[in-house]
Short mmCIF file of C-alpha atoms in Angstrom, two decimals:
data_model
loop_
_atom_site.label_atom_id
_atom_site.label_comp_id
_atom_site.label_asym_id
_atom_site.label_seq_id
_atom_site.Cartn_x
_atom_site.Cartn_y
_atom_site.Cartn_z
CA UNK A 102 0.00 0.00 0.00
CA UNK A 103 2.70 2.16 1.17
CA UNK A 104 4.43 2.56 -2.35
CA UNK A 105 0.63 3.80 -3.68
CA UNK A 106 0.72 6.77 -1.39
CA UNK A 107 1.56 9.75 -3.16
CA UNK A 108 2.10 12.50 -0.44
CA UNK A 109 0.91 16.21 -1.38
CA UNK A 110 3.15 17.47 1.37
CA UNK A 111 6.69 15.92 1.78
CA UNK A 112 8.33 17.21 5.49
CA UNK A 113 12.01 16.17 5.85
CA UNK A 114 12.87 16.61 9.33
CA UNK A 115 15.97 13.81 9.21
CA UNK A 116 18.68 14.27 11.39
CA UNK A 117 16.24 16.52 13.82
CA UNK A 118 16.45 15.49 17.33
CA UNK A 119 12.83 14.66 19.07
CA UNK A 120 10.54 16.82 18.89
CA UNK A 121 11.62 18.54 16.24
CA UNK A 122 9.94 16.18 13.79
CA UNK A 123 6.28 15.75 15.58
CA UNK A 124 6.40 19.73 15.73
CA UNK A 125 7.10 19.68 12.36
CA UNK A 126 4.37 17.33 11.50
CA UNK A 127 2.29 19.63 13.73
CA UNK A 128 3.37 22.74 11.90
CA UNK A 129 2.49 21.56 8.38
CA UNK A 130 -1.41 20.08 9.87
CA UNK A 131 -1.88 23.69 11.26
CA UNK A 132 -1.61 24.99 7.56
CA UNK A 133 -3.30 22.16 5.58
CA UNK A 134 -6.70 21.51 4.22
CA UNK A 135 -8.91 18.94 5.12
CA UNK A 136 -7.91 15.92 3.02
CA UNK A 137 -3.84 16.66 2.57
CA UNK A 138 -1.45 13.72 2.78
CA UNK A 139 1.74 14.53 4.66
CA UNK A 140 4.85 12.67 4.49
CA UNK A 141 7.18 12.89 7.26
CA UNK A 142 10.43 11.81 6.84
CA UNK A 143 11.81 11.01 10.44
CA UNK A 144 15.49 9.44 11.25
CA UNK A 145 14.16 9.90 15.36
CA UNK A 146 13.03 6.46 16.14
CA UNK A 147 11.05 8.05 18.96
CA UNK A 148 8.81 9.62 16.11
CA UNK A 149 7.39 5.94 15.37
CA UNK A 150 6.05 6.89 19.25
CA UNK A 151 5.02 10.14 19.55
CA UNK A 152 4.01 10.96 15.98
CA UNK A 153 0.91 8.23 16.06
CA UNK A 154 -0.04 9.21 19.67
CA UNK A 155 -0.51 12.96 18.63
CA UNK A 156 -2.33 11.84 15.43
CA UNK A 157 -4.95 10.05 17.14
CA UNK A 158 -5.24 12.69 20.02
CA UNK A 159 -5.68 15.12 16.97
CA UNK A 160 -8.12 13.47 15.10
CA UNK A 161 -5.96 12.68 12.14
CA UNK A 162 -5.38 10.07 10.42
CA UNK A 163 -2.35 7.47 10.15
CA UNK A 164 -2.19 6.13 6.70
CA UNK A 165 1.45 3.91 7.32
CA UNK A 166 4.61 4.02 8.48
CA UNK A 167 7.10 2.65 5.70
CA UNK A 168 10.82 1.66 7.23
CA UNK A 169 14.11 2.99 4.35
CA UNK A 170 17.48 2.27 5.13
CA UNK A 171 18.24 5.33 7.87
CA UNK A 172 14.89 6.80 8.19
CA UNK A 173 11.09 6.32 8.31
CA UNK A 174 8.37 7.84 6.36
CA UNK A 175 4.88 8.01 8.34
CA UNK A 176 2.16 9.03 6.11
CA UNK A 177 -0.58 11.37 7.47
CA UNK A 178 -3.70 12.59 6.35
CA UNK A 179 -5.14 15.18 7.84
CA UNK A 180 -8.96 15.34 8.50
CA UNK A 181 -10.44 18.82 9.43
CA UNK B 850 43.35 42.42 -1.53
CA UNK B 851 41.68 42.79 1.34
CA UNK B 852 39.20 39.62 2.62
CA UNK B 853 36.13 40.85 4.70
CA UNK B 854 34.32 38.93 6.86
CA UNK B 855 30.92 40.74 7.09
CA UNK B 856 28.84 39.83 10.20
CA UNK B 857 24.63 39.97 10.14
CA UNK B 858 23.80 40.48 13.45
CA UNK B 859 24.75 41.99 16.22
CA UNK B 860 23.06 39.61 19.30
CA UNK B 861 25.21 37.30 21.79
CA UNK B 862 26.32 35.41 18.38
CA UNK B 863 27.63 38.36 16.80
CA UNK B 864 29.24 40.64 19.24
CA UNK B 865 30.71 37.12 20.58
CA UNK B 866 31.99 36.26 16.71
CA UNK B 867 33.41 39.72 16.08
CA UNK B 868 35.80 39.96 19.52
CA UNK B 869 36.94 36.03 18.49
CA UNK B 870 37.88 37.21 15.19
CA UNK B 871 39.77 40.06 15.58
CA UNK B 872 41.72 38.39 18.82
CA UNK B 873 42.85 35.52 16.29
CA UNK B 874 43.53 37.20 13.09
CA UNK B 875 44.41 40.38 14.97
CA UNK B 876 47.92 40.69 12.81
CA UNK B 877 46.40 40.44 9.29
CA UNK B 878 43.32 42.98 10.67
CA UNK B 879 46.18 45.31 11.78
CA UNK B 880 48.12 44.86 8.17
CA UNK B 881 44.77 45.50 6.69
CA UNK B 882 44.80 41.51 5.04
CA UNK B 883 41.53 41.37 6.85
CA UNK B 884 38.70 43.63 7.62
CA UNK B 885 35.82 42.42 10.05
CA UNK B 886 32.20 44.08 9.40
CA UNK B 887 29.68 43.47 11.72
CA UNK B 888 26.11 45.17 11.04
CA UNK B 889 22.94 45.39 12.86
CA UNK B 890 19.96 47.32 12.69
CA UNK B 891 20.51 49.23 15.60
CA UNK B 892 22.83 50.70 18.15
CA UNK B 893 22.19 47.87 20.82
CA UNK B 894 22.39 44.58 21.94
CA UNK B 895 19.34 43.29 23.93
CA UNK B 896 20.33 40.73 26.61
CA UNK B 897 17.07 39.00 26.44
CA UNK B 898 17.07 36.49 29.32
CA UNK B 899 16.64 39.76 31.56
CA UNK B 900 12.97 39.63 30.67
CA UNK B 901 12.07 36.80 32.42
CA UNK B 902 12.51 38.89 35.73
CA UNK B 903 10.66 41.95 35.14
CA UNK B 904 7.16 40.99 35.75
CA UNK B 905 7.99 40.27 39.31
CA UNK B 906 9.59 43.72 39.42
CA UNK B 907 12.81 42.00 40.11
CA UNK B 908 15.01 43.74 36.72
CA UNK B 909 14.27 46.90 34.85
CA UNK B 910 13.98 46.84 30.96
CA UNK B 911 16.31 49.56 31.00
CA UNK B 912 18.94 46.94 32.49
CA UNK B 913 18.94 45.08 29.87
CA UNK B 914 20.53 46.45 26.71
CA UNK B 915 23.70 47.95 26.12
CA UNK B 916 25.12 49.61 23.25
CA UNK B 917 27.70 47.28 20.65
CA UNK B 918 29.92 49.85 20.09
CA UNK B 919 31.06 49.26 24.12
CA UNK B 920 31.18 45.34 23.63
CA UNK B 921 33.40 44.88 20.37
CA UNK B 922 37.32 45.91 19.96
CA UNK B 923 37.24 49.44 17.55
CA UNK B 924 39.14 46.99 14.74
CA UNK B 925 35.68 45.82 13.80
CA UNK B 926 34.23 48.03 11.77
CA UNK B 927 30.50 48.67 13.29
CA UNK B 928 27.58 49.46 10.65
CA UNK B 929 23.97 50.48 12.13
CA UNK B 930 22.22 49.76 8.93
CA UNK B 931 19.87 46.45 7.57
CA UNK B 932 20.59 43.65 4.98
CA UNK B 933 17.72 43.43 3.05
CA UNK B 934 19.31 40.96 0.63
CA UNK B 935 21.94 38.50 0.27
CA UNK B 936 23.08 37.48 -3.29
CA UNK B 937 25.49 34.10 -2.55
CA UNK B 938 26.38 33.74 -6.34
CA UNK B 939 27.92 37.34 -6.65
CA UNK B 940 28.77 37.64 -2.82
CA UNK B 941 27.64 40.62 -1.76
CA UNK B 942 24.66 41.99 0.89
CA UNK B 943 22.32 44.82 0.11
CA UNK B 944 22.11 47.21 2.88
CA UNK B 945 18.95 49.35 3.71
CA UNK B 946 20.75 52.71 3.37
CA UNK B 947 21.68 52.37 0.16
CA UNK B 948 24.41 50.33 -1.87
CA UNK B 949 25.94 46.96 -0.78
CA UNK B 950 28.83 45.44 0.49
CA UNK B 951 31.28 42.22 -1.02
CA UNK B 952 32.24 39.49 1.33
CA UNK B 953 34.31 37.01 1.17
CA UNK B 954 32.73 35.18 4.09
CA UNK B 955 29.70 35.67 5.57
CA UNK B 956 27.74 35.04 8.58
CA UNK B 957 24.59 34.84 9.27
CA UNK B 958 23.93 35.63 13.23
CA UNK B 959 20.22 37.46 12.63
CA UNK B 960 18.41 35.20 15.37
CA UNK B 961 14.90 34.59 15.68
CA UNK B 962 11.46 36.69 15.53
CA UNK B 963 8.50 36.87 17.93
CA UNK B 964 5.47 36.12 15.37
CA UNK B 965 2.29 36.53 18.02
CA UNK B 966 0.42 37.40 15.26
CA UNK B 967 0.28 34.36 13.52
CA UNK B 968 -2.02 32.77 16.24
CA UNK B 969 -5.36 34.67 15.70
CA UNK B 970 -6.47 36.07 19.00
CA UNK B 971 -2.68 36.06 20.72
CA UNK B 972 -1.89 39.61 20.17
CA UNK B 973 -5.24 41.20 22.00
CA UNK B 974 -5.82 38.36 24.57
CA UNK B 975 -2.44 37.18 25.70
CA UNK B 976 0.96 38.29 27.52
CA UNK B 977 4.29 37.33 26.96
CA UNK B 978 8.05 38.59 28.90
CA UNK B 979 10.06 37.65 25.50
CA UNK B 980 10.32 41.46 24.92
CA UNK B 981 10.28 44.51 27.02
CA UNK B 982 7.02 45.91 26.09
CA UNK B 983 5.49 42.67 26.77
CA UNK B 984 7.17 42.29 29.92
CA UNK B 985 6.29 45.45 31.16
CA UNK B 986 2.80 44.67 30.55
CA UNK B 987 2.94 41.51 32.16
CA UNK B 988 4.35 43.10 35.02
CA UNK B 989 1.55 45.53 35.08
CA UNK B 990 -0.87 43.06 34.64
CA UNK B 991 0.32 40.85 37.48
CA UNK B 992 1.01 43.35 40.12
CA UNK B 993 -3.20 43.42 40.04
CA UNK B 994 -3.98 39.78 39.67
CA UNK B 995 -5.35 38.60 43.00
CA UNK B 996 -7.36 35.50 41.87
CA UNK B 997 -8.74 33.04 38.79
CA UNK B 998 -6.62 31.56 36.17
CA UNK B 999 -3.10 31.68 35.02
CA UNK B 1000 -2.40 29.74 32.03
CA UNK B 1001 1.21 29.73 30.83
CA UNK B 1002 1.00 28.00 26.94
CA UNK B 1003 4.16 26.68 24.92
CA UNK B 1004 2.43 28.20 21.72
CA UNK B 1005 4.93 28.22 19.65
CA UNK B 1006 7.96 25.54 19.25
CA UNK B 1007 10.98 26.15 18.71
CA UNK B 1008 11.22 29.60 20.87
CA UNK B 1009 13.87 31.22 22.21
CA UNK B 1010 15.21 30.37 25.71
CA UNK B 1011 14.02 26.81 26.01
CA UNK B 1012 13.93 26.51 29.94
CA UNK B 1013 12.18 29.81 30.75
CA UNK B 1014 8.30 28.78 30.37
CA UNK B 1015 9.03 26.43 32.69
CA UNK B 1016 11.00 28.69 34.93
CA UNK B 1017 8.26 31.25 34.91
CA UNK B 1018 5.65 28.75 36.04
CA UNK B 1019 7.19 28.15 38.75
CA UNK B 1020 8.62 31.30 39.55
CA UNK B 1021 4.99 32.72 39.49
CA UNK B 1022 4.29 29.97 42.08
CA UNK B 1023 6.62 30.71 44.69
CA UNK B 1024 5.92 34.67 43.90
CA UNK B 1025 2.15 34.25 44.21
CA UNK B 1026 2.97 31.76 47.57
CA UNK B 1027 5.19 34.29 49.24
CA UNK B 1028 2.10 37.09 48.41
CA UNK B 1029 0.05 34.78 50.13
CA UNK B 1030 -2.17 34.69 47.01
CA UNK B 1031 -1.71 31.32 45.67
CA UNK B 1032 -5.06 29.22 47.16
CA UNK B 1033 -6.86 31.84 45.10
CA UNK B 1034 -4.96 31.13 41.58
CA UNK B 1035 -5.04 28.05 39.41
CA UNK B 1036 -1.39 27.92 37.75
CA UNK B 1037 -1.89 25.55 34.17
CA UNK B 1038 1.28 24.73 32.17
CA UNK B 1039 0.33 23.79 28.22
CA UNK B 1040 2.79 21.88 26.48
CA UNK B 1041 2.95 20.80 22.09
CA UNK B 1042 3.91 17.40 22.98
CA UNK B 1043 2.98 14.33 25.23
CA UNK B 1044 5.14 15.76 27.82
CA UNK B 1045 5.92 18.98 29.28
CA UNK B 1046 9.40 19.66 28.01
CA UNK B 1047 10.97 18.64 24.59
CA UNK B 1048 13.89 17.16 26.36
CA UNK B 1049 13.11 14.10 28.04
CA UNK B 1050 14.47 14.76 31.36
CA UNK B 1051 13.76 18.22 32.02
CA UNK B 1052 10.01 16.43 31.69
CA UNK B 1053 10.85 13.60 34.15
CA UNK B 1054 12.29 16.39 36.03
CA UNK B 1055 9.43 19.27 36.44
CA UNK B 1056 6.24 17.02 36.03
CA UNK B 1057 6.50 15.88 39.87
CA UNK B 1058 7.41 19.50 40.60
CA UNK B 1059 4.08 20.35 38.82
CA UNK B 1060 2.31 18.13 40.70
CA UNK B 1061 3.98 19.00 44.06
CA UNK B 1062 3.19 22.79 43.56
CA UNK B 1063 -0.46 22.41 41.95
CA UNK B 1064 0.24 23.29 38.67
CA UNK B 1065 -1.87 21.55 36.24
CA UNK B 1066 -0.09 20.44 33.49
CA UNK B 1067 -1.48 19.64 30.10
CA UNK B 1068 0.11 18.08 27.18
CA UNK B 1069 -0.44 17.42 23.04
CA UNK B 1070 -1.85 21.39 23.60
CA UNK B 1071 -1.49 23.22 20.26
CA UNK B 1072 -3.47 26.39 20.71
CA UNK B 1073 -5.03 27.34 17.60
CA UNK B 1074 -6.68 30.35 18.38
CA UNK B 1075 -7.04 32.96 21.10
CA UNK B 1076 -10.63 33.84 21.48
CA UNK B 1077 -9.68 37.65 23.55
CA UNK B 1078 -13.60 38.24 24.24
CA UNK B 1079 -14.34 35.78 26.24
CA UNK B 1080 -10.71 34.40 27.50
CA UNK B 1081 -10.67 31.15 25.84
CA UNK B 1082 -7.94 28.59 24.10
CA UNK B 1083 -8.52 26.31 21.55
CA UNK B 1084 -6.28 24.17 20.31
CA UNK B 1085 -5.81 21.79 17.34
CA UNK B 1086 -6.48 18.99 19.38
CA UNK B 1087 -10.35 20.21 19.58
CA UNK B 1088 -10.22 21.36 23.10
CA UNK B 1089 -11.34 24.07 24.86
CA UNK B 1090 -9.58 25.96 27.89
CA UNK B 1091 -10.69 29.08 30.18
CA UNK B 1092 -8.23 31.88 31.81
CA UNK B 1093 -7.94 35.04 32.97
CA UNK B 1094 -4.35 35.42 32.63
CA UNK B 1095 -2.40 34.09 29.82
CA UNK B 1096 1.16 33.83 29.35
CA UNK B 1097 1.67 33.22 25.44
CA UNK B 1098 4.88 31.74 24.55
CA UNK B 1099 4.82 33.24 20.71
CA UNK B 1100 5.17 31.32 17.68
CA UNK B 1101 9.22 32.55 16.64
CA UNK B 1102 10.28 33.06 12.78
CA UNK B 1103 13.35 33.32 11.20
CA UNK B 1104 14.22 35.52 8.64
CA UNK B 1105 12.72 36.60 5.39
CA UNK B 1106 16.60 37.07 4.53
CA UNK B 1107 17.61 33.74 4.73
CA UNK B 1108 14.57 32.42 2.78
CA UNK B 1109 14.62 34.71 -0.04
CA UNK B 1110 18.34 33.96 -0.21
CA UNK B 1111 17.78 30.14 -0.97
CA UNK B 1112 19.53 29.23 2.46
CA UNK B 1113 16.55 27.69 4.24
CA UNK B 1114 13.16 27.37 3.58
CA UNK B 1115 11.44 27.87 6.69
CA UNK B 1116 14.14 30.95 7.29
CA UNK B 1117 16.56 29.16 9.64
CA UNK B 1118 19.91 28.93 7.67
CA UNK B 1119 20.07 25.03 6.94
CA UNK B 1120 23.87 24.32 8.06
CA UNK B 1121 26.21 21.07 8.94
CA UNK B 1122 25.71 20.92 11.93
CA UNK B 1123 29.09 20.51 13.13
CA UNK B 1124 30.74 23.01 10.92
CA UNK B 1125 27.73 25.81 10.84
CA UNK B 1126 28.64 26.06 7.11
CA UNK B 1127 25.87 26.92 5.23
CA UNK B 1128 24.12 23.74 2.87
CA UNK B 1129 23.35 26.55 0.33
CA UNK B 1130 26.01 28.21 -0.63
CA UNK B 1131 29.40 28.68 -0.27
CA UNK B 1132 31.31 30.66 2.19
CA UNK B 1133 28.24 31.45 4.49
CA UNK B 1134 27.71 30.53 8.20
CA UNK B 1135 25.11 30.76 10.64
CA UNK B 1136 25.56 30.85 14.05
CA UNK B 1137 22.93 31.21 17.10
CA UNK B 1138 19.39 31.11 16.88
CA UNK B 1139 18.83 31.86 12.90
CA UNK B 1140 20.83 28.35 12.84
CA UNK B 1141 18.45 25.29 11.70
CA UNK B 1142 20.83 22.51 14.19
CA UNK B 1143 19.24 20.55 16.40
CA UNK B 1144 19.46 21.94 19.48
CA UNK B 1145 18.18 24.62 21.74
CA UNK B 1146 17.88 28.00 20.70
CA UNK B 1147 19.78 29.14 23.46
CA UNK B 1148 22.31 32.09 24.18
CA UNK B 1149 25.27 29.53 25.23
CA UNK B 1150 24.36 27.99 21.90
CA UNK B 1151 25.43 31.40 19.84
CA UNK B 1152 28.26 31.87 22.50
CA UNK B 1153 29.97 28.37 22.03
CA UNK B 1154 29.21 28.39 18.20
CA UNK B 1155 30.58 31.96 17.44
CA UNK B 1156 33.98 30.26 18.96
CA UNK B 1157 33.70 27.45 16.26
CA UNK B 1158 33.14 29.85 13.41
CA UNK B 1159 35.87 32.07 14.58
CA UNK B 1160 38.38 29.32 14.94
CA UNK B 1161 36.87 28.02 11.63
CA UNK B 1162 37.65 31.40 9.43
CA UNK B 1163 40.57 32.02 10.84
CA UNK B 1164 41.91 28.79 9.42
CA UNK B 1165 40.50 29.40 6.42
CA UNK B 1166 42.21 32.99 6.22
CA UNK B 1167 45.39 31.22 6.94
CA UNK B 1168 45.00 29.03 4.28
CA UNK B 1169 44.92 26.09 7.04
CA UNK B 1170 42.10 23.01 6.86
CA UNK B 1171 39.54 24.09 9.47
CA UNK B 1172 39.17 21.50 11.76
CA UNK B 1173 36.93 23.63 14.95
CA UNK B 1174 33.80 21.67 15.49
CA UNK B 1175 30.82 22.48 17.37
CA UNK B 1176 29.42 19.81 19.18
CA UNK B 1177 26.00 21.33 20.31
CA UNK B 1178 27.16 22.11 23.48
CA UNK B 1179 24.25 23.82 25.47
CA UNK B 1180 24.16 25.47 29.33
CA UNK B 1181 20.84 26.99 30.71
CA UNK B 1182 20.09 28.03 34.41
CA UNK B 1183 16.73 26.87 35.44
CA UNK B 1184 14.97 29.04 37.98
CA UNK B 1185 12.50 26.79 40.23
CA UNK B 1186 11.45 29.49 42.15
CA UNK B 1187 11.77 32.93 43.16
CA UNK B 1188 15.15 32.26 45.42
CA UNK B 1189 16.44 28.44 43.71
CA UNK B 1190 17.82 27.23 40.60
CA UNK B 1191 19.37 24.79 38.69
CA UNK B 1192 21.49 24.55 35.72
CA UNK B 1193 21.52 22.12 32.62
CA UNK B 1194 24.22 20.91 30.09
CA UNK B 1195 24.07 18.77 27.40
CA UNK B 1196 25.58 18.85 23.62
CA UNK B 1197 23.90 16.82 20.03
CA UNK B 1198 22.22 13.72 21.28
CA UNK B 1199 22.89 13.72 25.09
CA UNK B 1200 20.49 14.37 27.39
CA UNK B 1201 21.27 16.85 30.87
CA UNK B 1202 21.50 15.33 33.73
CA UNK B 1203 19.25 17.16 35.88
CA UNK B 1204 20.61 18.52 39.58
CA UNK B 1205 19.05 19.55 42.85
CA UNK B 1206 18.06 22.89 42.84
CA UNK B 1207 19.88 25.55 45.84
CA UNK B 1208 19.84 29.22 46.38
CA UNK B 1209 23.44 29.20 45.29
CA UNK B 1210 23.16 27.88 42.21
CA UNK B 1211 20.17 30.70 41.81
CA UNK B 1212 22.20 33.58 42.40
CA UNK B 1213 25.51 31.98 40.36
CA UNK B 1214 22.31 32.73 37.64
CA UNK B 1215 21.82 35.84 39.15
CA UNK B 1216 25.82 37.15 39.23
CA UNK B 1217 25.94 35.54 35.40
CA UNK B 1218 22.88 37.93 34.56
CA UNK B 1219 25.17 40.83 35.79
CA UNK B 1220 28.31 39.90 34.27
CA UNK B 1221 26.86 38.26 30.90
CA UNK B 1222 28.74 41.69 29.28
CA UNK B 1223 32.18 40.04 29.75
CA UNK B 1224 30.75 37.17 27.38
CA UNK B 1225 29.25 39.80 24.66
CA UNK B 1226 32.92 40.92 24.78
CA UNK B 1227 34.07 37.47 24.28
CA UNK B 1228 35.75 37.69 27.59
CA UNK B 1229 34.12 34.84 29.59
#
């Protein structure tokens, strides 16, 4: 499924340190329409933590979480 | 031919960078090999971490600037003016007044911006002490409040100063305790994330301190809006929160500058991290808080990188291989009260091991306050 997902929104926040990648993530939701896919690119393992936890809490959705070589991707899509 | 280093900025980064500089390469500046420019858009230097004390009527606004002409050597070559733009293929800055300047290296030191404005509601209902006119009015504001809600809210992430919403929660506390006001006032800390500090153990650290002192504590809080009518928070999350008082932490920016000069897109100067070079372009280092590097955006952090970009030119001058690196090395004084403190260190992927807090290690913060000058100069 994961290679089908075509983000509209691409976020590279490799090499940030947590939370720099969740506030990322939560920087980009603030400014997207109902409906956008986000891809954040995360090399913060804690992200595969935090990231889903403030996606449910929010109201979001998690589409997948797709492992590469040094980082992960964790597909978003936000809902209002 | 003369090489000039030209120097945007004249904060704790700057003034720190420009007395480095001309200590190391002080005999090409004084054969005129070298010429160091540092310009800022005014005559002073705001020593920020002042503000924190002023709504307790405990420092004066007025204490907290000084002018950069007193806190650089008079080889540096001091220009009140404003880059508007920076052109990294031809090398050269555009300067407000008129004209522009070459460089042969460049850096960026041109720190971060308050943005309140880009949370509707935050300007008209909400307070802040990350600038003197809102910490006067805070002050102001205080000095009446007798009883309902305070609500100090991490709005914006990453801000300047990483420790001090924390520090003025519980500063406000121990004031409000010592006024013999506090069983009238609710105290609420508001947090972006699951916890209540982005580093792990300052969390482990202050949420049982939270709880000890009665200060609610709520987390994955990303205010949205500031309804100013009728004193209410909402946040991203969908929820809803009352207060009378509210202490805003802003939303920061960085620079139009750096974005309209291709050097980072969210303007914070993408840079190595370990050699502050910029990713962008050639030549060109940031330093401080305009620097995208994964740590706090701290003063230490402009102190102990302006030494790495210093030693780091000056090589390069020489004709030497750089090898300075900075390692993300980070100190901050955490206030836990009105009369204790503690202090933090940590560099790129280490967290700080937290310490008990003691009234000495409060006024070592407060005698640093006093003699933070010496580090401007690049004396301490």
């Amino acid at each position: 499924m994961s290679e089908s997902i075509s983000p509209d929104v691409t976020v590279d926040s490799r090499g940030a340190a947590c939370p720099g990648p969740l506030m990322d993530l939560i920087g980009k939701v603030q400014d997207a329409d109902p409906g956008t896919v986000i891809e954040l690119q995360t090399s913060d393992s804690g992200s595969k933590g935090d990231v889903p936890e403030w996606v449910e809490e929010a109201g979001h959705e998690l589409l997948d979480t797709v492992e590469h070589d040094d980082y992960w991707s964790l597909y978003v899509e936000t809902t209002k | 031919m003369t090489e000039r280093i030209v120097i945007v900025g004249g904060g704790t980064g700057g003034t720190v960078l420009a007395n480095r500089l001309t200590e190391r390469l002080e005999p090409e500046i004084d054969s005129g090999d070298v010429e160091v420019v540092l310009i800022n858009d005014g005559e002073k230097q705001f020593y920020k971490p002042a503000y924190l004390y002023v709504p307790f009527g405990k420092k004066d606004v007025s204490e907290a600037s000084k002018p950069i002409r007193d806190l650089i050597p008079r080889a540096v070559d001091f220009r009140v003016d404003r880059v508007e733009r920076v052109d990294t293929d031809r090398k050269r800055v555009t300067l407000a007044s008129g004209g522009g300047l070459s460089y042969d290296q460049l850096v960026l030191a041109t720190g971060a911006n308050l943005a309140p404005e880009n949370t509707p509601g935050l300007v008209e209902g909400g307070h802040h002490f990350y600038g003197p006119e809102g910490a006067e009015a805070l002050r102001e504001e205080l000095a009446e409040f007798r009883e309902g809600h305070i609500v100090l809210s991490v709005i914006g992430v990453p801000h300047m100063c990483p420790a001090a919403p924390v520090e003025f929660t519980l500063m406000v506390d121990d004031w409000l305790r010592k006024r013999g006001l506090r069983e009238d006032v609710e105290i609420t800390y508001t947090y972006p994330i699951q916890r209540a500090h982005g580093l792990q153990s300052i969390a482990d650290w202050v949420t049982p301190i939270f709880e000890e002192r009665d200060v609610n504590l709520e987390t994955f809080f990303n205010v949205q809006e500031v309804d100013p009518d009728a004193q209410v928070l909402e946040t991203m999350e969908g929820k809803e929160m009352e207060y009378d008082l509210l202490v805003g932490i802003p939303p920061h920016e960085g620079s139009d500058l750096v974005r309209e000069a291709g050097l980072g897109d969210d303007g914070w100067v993408a840079v190595d991290q370990h050699t502050l070079e910029a990713e962008h372009a050639e030549d060109v280092y940031a330093i401080g808080d305009a620097a995208d590097i994964p740590t706090s955006k701290a003063g230490s952090v402009a102190h102990y990188a302006a030494g790495t970009v210093a030693a780091r030119i000056a090589s390069d001058v020489r004709g030497e291989i750089p090898t300075a690196s900075f390692d993300g090395k980070t100190v901050c004084f955490i206030e836990t009260g009105m009369d204790e403190a503690t202090f933090v260190s940590f560099d790129y992927g280490s967290e700080p091991t937290m310490r008990e807090p003691s009234k000495p290690i409060h006024w070592s913060k407060l005698g640093y306050n006093e003699s933070y000058w010496l580090t401007a100069r690049g004396l301490i």
